[in-house]
Amino acid sequence: MMIYILITDKECNDDAFPVREDCEVDTVCGEAICHHNQYVTCHVNRCGTCEPVFRGYDNITVNCTQLTPKCRLIHLEILSKHRTGTMLTGRSLGTKYHPNCDGAGMFRPKQCREEDTKLCWCVNKAGVPVSDKTHDPLKCDRLVTVQ
């Protein structure tokens, strides 16, 4: 199910990108598909272009012409699950883990569960644990490269 959202007029810069009143949500987003990420919604960019823009439930734009990094994809899947109450096959509905991603959508070296226990562990670039899970202070300086 695709959700359509219209970008509000106040997001437009009137000089460089004037508001387009002729953008129809169904026309712009009706056939638009984000091939590399199913956890995004289509928004209509009425700021001069009338093009579809895809955003996750965290309202951050996703580039649908390239693969979404694994950490960001898991993050968006969890946000989608919380919003819709559903989860894809193979994942638990009751997960307390929210991946710790950097600005590029890659895993940060230290990952922790989002509950009272503060159980943490170190991961490699693929998000695979490379240390035991512990409640003790844990220092994960950098990501271990996977070869």
Short mmCIF file of N, CA and C in Angstrom, two decimals:
data_model
loop_
_atom_site.label_atom_id
_atom_site.label_comp_id
_atom_site.label_asym_id
_atom_site.label_seq_id
_atom_site.Cartn_x
_atom_site.Cartn_y
_atom_site.Cartn_z
N MET A 1 0.84 -1.17 0.00
CA MET A 1 0.00 0.00 0.00
C MET A 1 0.89 1.24 0.00
N MET A 2 0.70 2.12 -0.96
CA MET A 2 1.48 3.35 -1.06
C MET A 2 0.71 4.49 -0.41
N ILE A 3 1.41 5.27 0.40
CA ILE A 3 0.82 6.43 1.05
C ILE A 3 1.34 7.66 0.32
N TYR A 4 0.47 8.60 0.01
CA TYR A 4 0.85 9.81 -0.68
C TYR A 4 0.80 11.00 0.27
N ILE A 5 1.80 11.84 0.19
CA ILE A 5 1.84 13.04 1.03
C ILE A 5 2.24 14.22 0.16
N LEU A 6 1.57 15.32 0.33
CA LEU A 6 1.86 16.53 -0.42
C LEU A 6 2.77 17.42 0.39
N ILE A 7 3.90 17.81 -0.18
CA ILE A 7 4.81 18.72 0.50
C ILE A 7 4.12 20.07 0.62
N THR A 8 4.15 20.64 1.80
CA THR A 8 3.42 21.89 2.02
C THR A 8 4.09 23.06 1.30
N ASP A 9 3.26 24.07 1.00
CA ASP A 9 3.74 25.25 0.27
C ASP A 9 4.85 25.97 1.02
N LYS A 10 4.84 25.94 2.35
CA LYS A 10 5.84 26.68 3.10
C LYS A 10 7.24 26.09 2.96
N GLU A 11 7.35 24.88 2.40
CA GLU A 11 8.66 24.27 2.17
C GLU A 11 9.30 24.79 0.89
N CYS A 12 8.56 25.51 0.08
CA CYS A 12 9.08 26.02 -1.18
C CYS A 12 9.76 27.37 -0.99
N ASN A 13 10.80 27.61 -1.79
CA ASN A 13 11.45 28.91 -1.84
C ASN A 13 10.80 29.65 -3.00
N ASP A 14 10.02 30.67 -2.70
CA ASP A 14 9.22 31.34 -3.73
C ASP A 14 10.03 31.89 -4.90
N ASP A 15 11.27 32.29 -4.66
CA ASP A 15 12.08 32.86 -5.74
C ASP A 15 12.63 31.78 -6.68
N ALA A 16 13.32 30.82 -6.11
CA ALA A 16 13.97 29.80 -6.94
C ALA A 16 13.01 28.69 -7.36
N PHE A 17 12.10 28.28 -6.47
CA PHE A 17 11.19 27.20 -6.75
C PHE A 17 9.78 27.59 -6.36
N PRO A 18 9.07 28.24 -7.25
CA PRO A 18 7.70 28.66 -6.91
C PRO A 18 6.77 27.45 -6.75
N VAL A 19 5.73 27.62 -5.96
CA VAL A 19 4.76 26.56 -5.72
C VAL A 19 4.00 26.26 -7.01
N ARG A 20 3.87 24.98 -7.32
CA ARG A 20 3.10 24.55 -8.49
C ARG A 20 1.76 24.06 -8.00
N GLU A 21 0.70 24.68 -8.45
CA GLU A 21 -0.65 24.30 -8.04
C GLU A 21 -1.21 23.16 -8.88
N ASP A 22 -0.55 22.85 -10.02
CA ASP A 22 -1.07 21.84 -10.93
C ASP A 22 -0.55 20.43 -10.65
N CYS A 23 0.12 20.22 -9.52
CA CYS A 23 0.64 18.89 -9.17
C CYS A 23 -0.47 18.05 -8.56
N GLU A 24 -0.81 16.97 -9.20
CA GLU A 24 -1.84 16.06 -8.70
C GLU A 24 -1.15 14.88 -8.01
N VAL A 25 -1.51 14.65 -6.76
CA VAL A 25 -0.88 13.59 -5.98
C VAL A 25 -1.02 12.24 -6.67
N ASP A 26 -2.22 11.89 -7.10
CA ASP A 26 -2.43 10.59 -7.74
C ASP A 26 -1.63 10.44 -9.03
N THR A 27 -1.50 11.52 -9.79
CA THR A 27 -0.75 11.47 -11.05
C THR A 27 0.74 11.29 -10.79
N VAL A 28 1.29 12.06 -9.86
CA VAL A 28 2.73 12.02 -9.58
C VAL A 28 3.13 10.75 -8.85
N CYS A 29 2.41 10.37 -7.80
CA CYS A 29 2.79 9.23 -6.97
C CYS A 29 2.11 7.92 -7.36
N GLY A 30 1.08 7.98 -8.18
CA GLY A 30 0.33 6.78 -8.52
C GLY A 30 1.16 5.66 -9.11
N GLU A 31 2.11 5.99 -9.95
CA GLU A 31 2.96 5.00 -10.61
C GLU A 31 4.38 5.00 -10.06
N ALA A 32 4.69 5.91 -9.15
CA ALA A 32 6.06 6.04 -8.62
C ALA A 32 6.40 4.87 -7.70
N ILE A 33 7.58 4.31 -7.90
CA ILE A 33 8.03 3.17 -7.11
C ILE A 33 9.47 3.42 -6.65
N CYS A 34 9.74 3.12 -5.41
CA CYS A 34 11.11 3.14 -4.89
C CYS A 34 11.59 1.69 -4.91
N HIS A 35 12.35 1.33 -5.93
CA HIS A 35 12.75 -0.07 -6.14
C HIS A 35 13.66 -0.62 -5.06
N HIS A 36 14.41 0.24 -4.38
CA HIS A 36 15.40 -0.23 -3.42
C HIS A 36 14.99 -0.06 -1.96
N ASN A 37 13.74 0.37 -1.72
CA ASN A 37 13.32 0.57 -0.34
C ASN A 37 11.80 0.58 -0.27
N GLN A 38 11.22 -0.40 0.38
CA GLN A 38 9.77 -0.49 0.47
C GLN A 38 9.21 0.22 1.70
N TYR A 39 10.08 0.80 2.54
CA TYR A 39 9.63 1.43 3.77
C TYR A 39 9.59 2.96 3.65
N VAL A 40 9.25 3.45 2.49
CA VAL A 40 9.17 4.89 2.25
C VAL A 40 7.79 5.25 1.73
N THR A 41 7.47 6.53 1.82
CA THR A 41 6.21 7.03 1.29
C THR A 41 6.52 8.04 0.19
N CYS A 42 5.60 8.15 -0.75
CA CYS A 42 5.76 9.09 -1.85
C CYS A 42 5.20 10.45 -1.44
N HIS A 43 5.99 11.47 -1.68
CA HIS A 43 5.60 12.86 -1.43
C HIS A 43 5.66 13.60 -2.76
N VAL A 44 4.81 14.55 -2.96
CA VAL A 44 4.83 15.33 -4.19
C VAL A 44 5.64 16.60 -3.94
N ASN A 45 6.67 16.80 -4.74
CA ASN A 45 7.45 18.01 -4.65
C ASN A 45 6.77 19.07 -5.52
N ARG A 46 6.04 19.94 -4.90
CA ARG A 46 5.33 20.99 -5.64
C ARG A 46 6.19 22.24 -5.81
N CYS A 47 7.43 22.16 -5.40
CA CYS A 47 8.32 23.32 -5.46
C CYS A 47 9.00 23.41 -6.82
N GLY A 48 8.23 23.66 -7.84
CA GLY A 48 8.77 23.87 -9.18
C GLY A 48 8.92 22.65 -10.05
N THR A 49 8.90 21.43 -9.47
CA THR A 49 9.21 20.26 -10.28
C THR A 49 8.08 19.26 -10.46
N CYS A 50 7.17 19.16 -9.51
CA CYS A 50 6.10 18.16 -9.53
C CYS A 50 6.64 16.74 -9.65
N GLU A 51 7.78 16.46 -9.03
CA GLU A 51 8.37 15.12 -9.07
C GLU A 51 8.09 14.39 -7.77
N PRO A 52 8.07 13.04 -7.84
CA PRO A 52 7.90 12.29 -6.59
C PRO A 52 9.19 12.35 -5.76
N VAL A 53 9.03 12.46 -4.46
CA VAL A 53 10.13 12.42 -3.52
C VAL A 53 9.77 11.36 -2.49
N PHE A 54 10.71 10.49 -2.17
CA PHE A 54 10.44 9.41 -1.23
C PHE A 54 11.12 9.70 0.10
N ARG A 55 10.33 9.52 1.19
CA ARG A 55 10.86 9.74 2.53
C ARG A 55 10.46 8.58 3.42
N GLY A 56 11.32 8.32 4.42
CA GLY A 56 10.99 7.33 5.43
C GLY A 56 10.08 7.96 6.47
N TYR A 57 9.62 7.15 7.43
CA TYR A 57 8.75 7.66 8.47
C TYR A 57 9.48 8.62 9.41
N ASP A 58 10.78 8.74 9.26
CA ASP A 58 11.54 9.73 10.03
C ASP A 58 11.63 11.05 9.27
N ASN A 59 10.94 11.12 8.12
CA ASN A 59 10.84 12.30 7.27
C ASN A 59 12.16 12.68 6.60
N ILE A 60 13.09 11.74 6.49
CA ILE A 60 14.36 11.97 5.79
C ILE A 60 14.22 11.40 4.38
N THR A 61 14.62 12.19 3.39
CA THR A 61 14.52 11.78 1.99
C THR A 61 15.42 10.59 1.71
N VAL A 62 14.92 9.65 0.92
CA VAL A 62 15.65 8.45 0.53
C VAL A 62 15.93 8.51 -0.97
N ASN A 63 17.15 8.21 -1.37
CA ASN A 63 17.52 8.16 -2.78
C ASN A 63 17.12 6.79 -3.32
N CYS A 64 16.11 6.75 -4.14
CA CYS A 64 15.60 5.48 -4.66
C CYS A 64 16.36 4.96 -5.87
N THR A 65 17.39 5.66 -6.30
CA THR A 65 18.19 5.19 -7.44
C THR A 65 19.37 4.34 -6.98
N GLN A 66 19.55 4.20 -5.67
CA GLN A 66 20.64 3.37 -5.16
C GLN A 66 20.15 2.55 -3.97
N LEU A 67 20.90 1.52 -3.62
CA LEU A 67 20.53 0.68 -2.50
C LEU A 67 20.59 1.48 -1.20
N THR A 68 19.63 1.24 -0.33
CA THR A 68 19.62 1.86 0.99
C THR A 68 20.56 1.06 1.89
N PRO A 69 21.50 1.73 2.60
CA PRO A 69 22.38 0.99 3.50
C PRO A 69 21.59 0.15 4.50
N LYS A 70 22.15 -1.02 4.87
CA LYS A 70 21.44 -2.00 5.70
C LYS A 70 20.95 -1.41 7.02
N CYS A 71 21.77 -0.62 7.71
CA CYS A 71 21.36 -0.06 9.00
C CYS A 71 20.15 0.84 8.82
N ARG A 72 20.20 1.70 7.82
CA ARG A 72 19.08 2.62 7.55
C ARG A 72 17.82 1.84 7.17
N LEU A 73 17.98 0.79 6.37
CA LEU A 73 16.84 -0.03 5.95
C LEU A 73 16.16 -0.70 7.16
N ILE A 74 16.97 -1.24 8.07
CA ILE A 74 16.42 -1.87 9.27
C ILE A 74 15.71 -0.81 10.12
N HIS A 75 16.33 0.36 10.24
CA HIS A 75 15.72 1.47 11.00
C HIS A 75 14.36 1.84 10.41
N LEU A 76 14.28 1.99 9.09
CA LEU A 76 13.02 2.35 8.44
C LEU A 76 11.99 1.22 8.56
N GLU A 77 12.44 -0.03 8.52
CA GLU A 77 11.53 -1.15 8.69
C GLU A 77 10.89 -1.11 10.08
N ILE A 78 11.68 -0.83 11.11
CA ILE A 78 11.16 -0.77 12.48
C ILE A 78 10.19 0.40 12.62
N LEU A 79 10.52 1.56 12.05
CA LEU A 79 9.60 2.70 12.09
C LEU A 79 8.29 2.36 11.40
N SER A 80 8.38 1.68 10.26
CA SER A 80 7.19 1.28 9.52
C SER A 80 6.36 0.30 10.35
N LYS A 81 7.03 -0.64 11.00
CA LYS A 81 6.35 -1.63 11.85
C LYS A 81 5.59 -0.94 12.97
N HIS A 82 6.24 0.02 13.61
CA HIS A 82 5.59 0.73 14.70
C HIS A 82 4.38 1.52 14.20
N ARG A 83 4.49 2.06 13.01
CA ARG A 83 3.41 2.88 12.47
C ARG A 83 2.23 2.04 12.00
N THR A 84 2.53 0.90 11.38
CA THR A 84 1.47 0.07 10.80
C THR A 84 1.10 -1.12 11.66
N GLY A 85 1.97 -1.50 12.61
CA GLY A 85 1.69 -2.66 13.46
C GLY A 85 1.96 -3.98 12.78
N THR A 86 2.70 -3.95 11.67
CA THR A 86 3.01 -5.18 10.95
C THR A 86 4.51 -5.31 10.77
N MET A 87 4.96 -6.51 10.46
CA MET A 87 6.37 -6.76 10.24
C MET A 87 6.50 -7.81 9.16
N LEU A 88 7.55 -7.71 8.36
CA LEU A 88 7.77 -8.71 7.32
C LEU A 88 8.15 -10.05 7.93
N THR A 89 7.96 -11.12 7.19
CA THR A 89 8.29 -12.46 7.63
C THR A 89 9.73 -12.54 8.10
N GLY A 90 9.95 -13.24 9.19
CA GLY A 90 11.30 -13.45 9.68
C GLY A 90 11.73 -12.46 10.75
N ARG A 91 10.95 -11.46 11.04
CA ARG A 91 11.30 -10.48 12.08
C ARG A 91 10.28 -10.56 13.20
N SER A 92 10.73 -10.28 14.40
CA SER A 92 9.84 -10.30 15.56
C SER A 92 9.08 -8.99 15.67
N LEU A 93 7.81 -9.07 16.00
CA LEU A 93 7.01 -7.86 16.21
C LEU A 93 7.40 -7.13 17.48
N GLY A 94 7.96 -7.85 18.47
CA GLY A 94 8.26 -7.24 19.75
C GLY A 94 9.71 -6.81 19.90
N THR A 95 10.43 -6.61 18.84
CA THR A 95 11.85 -6.27 18.94
C THR A 95 12.07 -4.97 19.70
N LYS A 96 13.10 -4.95 20.52
CA LYS A 96 13.47 -3.74 21.26
C LYS A 96 14.74 -3.13 20.67
N TYR A 97 15.27 -3.73 19.64
CA TYR A 97 16.52 -3.26 19.03
C TYR A 97 16.23 -2.26 17.93
N HIS A 98 16.81 -1.10 18.04
CA HIS A 98 16.78 -0.09 16.99
C HIS A 98 18.22 0.18 16.62
N PRO A 99 18.62 -0.10 15.39
CA PRO A 99 20.03 0.04 15.04
C PRO A 99 20.52 1.48 15.19
N ASN A 100 21.75 1.60 15.60
CA ASN A 100 22.41 2.89 15.76
C ASN A 100 23.16 3.18 14.46
N CYS A 101 22.59 4.06 13.62
CA CYS A 101 23.14 4.36 12.30
C CYS A 101 23.80 5.74 12.30
N ASP A 102 24.80 5.91 11.44
CA ASP A 102 25.38 7.23 11.25
C ASP A 102 24.58 7.99 10.19
N GLY A 103 25.00 9.19 9.86
CA GLY A 103 24.26 10.02 8.91
C GLY A 103 24.16 9.44 7.51
N ALA A 104 25.07 8.54 7.16
CA ALA A 104 25.05 7.91 5.84
C ALA A 104 24.25 6.61 5.83
N GLY A 105 23.69 6.23 7.00
CA GLY A 105 22.89 5.01 7.07
C GLY A 105 23.69 3.76 7.36
N MET A 106 24.96 3.92 7.73
CA MET A 106 25.82 2.78 8.05
C MET A 106 25.79 2.53 9.55
N PHE A 107 26.13 1.30 9.95
CA PHE A 107 26.13 0.97 11.37
C PHE A 107 27.23 1.73 12.11
N ARG A 108 26.89 2.24 13.30
CA ARG A 108 27.91 2.77 14.20
C ARG A 108 28.53 1.56 14.89
N PRO A 109 29.80 1.67 15.32
CA PRO A 109 30.50 0.51 15.91
C PRO A 109 29.82 -0.07 17.14
N LYS A 110 29.16 0.76 17.97
CA LYS A 110 28.52 0.28 19.19
C LYS A 110 27.01 0.25 19.00
N GLN A 111 26.41 -0.90 19.29
CA GLN A 111 24.97 -1.09 19.20
C GLN A 111 24.45 -1.46 20.58
N CYS A 112 23.26 -0.96 20.93
CA CYS A 112 22.65 -1.27 22.22
C CYS A 112 21.16 -1.51 22.04
N ARG A 113 20.59 -2.32 22.94
CA ARG A 113 19.14 -2.52 22.94
C ARG A 113 18.48 -1.32 23.59
N GLU A 114 17.32 -0.95 23.11
CA GLU A 114 16.59 0.22 23.62
C GLU A 114 15.65 -0.16 24.75
N GLU A 115 16.19 -0.70 25.79
CA GLU A 115 15.37 -1.04 26.95
C GLU A 115 16.20 -0.77 28.21
N ASP A 116 15.65 -1.04 29.34
CA ASP A 116 16.30 -0.72 30.61
C ASP A 116 17.63 -1.42 30.82
N THR A 117 17.84 -2.54 30.17
CA THR A 117 19.05 -3.33 30.43
C THR A 117 20.30 -2.69 29.85
N LYS A 118 20.19 -1.88 28.80
CA LYS A 118 21.35 -1.27 28.13
C LYS A 118 22.41 -2.30 27.76
N LEU A 119 21.96 -3.38 27.21
CA LEU A 119 22.85 -4.43 26.73
C LEU A 119 23.50 -3.94 25.44
N CYS A 120 24.83 -3.92 25.39
CA CYS A 120 25.54 -3.37 24.22
C CYS A 120 26.55 -4.38 23.68
N TRP A 121 26.95 -4.16 22.41
CA TRP A 121 27.92 -4.99 21.73
C TRP A 121 28.54 -4.20 20.59
N CYS A 122 29.68 -4.67 20.10
CA CYS A 122 30.36 -4.05 18.96
C CYS A 122 29.99 -4.82 17.69
N VAL A 123 29.91 -4.10 16.56
CA VAL A 123 29.58 -4.74 15.28
C VAL A 123 30.61 -4.37 14.22
N ASN A 124 30.60 -5.16 13.13
CA ASN A 124 31.43 -4.83 11.98
C ASN A 124 30.62 -3.96 11.01
N LYS A 125 31.16 -3.67 9.85
CA LYS A 125 30.48 -2.78 8.89
C LYS A 125 29.14 -3.34 8.41
N ALA A 126 28.99 -4.66 8.47
CA ALA A 126 27.74 -5.29 8.03
C ALA A 126 26.73 -5.40 9.17
N GLY A 127 27.09 -4.93 10.36
CA GLY A 127 26.18 -4.99 11.50
C GLY A 127 26.23 -6.31 12.25
N VAL A 128 27.19 -7.16 11.92
CA VAL A 128 27.34 -8.46 12.57
C VAL A 128 28.13 -8.27 13.87
N PRO A 129 27.65 -8.82 14.99
CA PRO A 129 28.37 -8.66 16.26
C PRO A 129 29.79 -9.23 16.19
N VAL A 130 30.74 -8.48 16.76
CA VAL A 130 32.13 -8.93 16.82
C VAL A 130 32.62 -8.97 18.27
N SER A 131 31.69 -8.77 19.21
CA SER A 131 32.02 -8.88 20.64
C SER A 131 30.83 -9.52 21.34
N ASP A 132 31.06 -9.93 22.56
CA ASP A 132 29.96 -10.44 23.37
C ASP A 132 29.07 -9.28 23.78
N LYS A 133 27.80 -9.57 24.04
CA LYS A 133 26.88 -8.56 24.56
C LYS A 133 27.17 -8.41 26.04
N THR A 134 27.18 -7.16 26.51
CA THR A 134 27.53 -6.92 27.90
C THR A 134 26.77 -5.73 28.48
N HIS A 135 26.61 -5.75 29.79
CA HIS A 135 26.03 -4.61 30.50
C HIS A 135 27.14 -3.68 30.99
N ASP A 136 28.36 -4.16 30.93
CA ASP A 136 29.51 -3.37 31.37
C ASP A 136 29.82 -2.28 30.35
N PRO A 137 30.53 -1.23 30.77
CA PRO A 137 30.95 -0.20 29.80
C PRO A 137 31.73 -0.84 28.66
N LEU A 138 31.37 -0.48 27.46
CA LEU A 138 31.96 -1.11 26.28
C LEU A 138 32.47 -0.02 25.35
N LYS A 139 33.70 -0.17 24.89
CA LYS A 139 34.27 0.81 23.97
C LYS A 139 34.49 0.14 22.62
N CYS A 140 33.78 0.62 21.62
CA CYS A 140 33.91 0.12 20.25
C CYS A 140 34.46 1.30 19.44
N ASP A 141 35.77 1.35 19.28
CA ASP A 141 36.39 2.51 18.66
C ASP A 141 36.04 2.69 17.19
N ARG A 142 36.10 1.62 16.44
CA ARG A 142 35.84 1.73 15.00
C ARG A 142 35.27 0.44 14.48
N LEU A 143 34.70 0.51 13.30
CA LEU A 143 34.12 -0.67 12.68
C LEU A 143 35.22 -1.60 12.19
N VAL A 144 35.01 -2.88 12.35
CA VAL A 144 35.92 -3.89 11.83
C VAL A 144 35.54 -4.12 10.37
N THR A 145 36.51 -4.06 9.48
CA THR A 145 36.25 -4.25 8.06
C THR A 145 36.00 -5.72 7.77
N VAL A 146 34.98 -5.98 6.97
CA VAL A 146 34.65 -7.35 6.55
C VAL A 146 35.34 -7.61 5.22
N GLN A 147 36.05 -8.73 5.13
CA GLN A 147 36.75 -9.04 3.89
C GLN A 147 36.19 -10.27 3.22
#
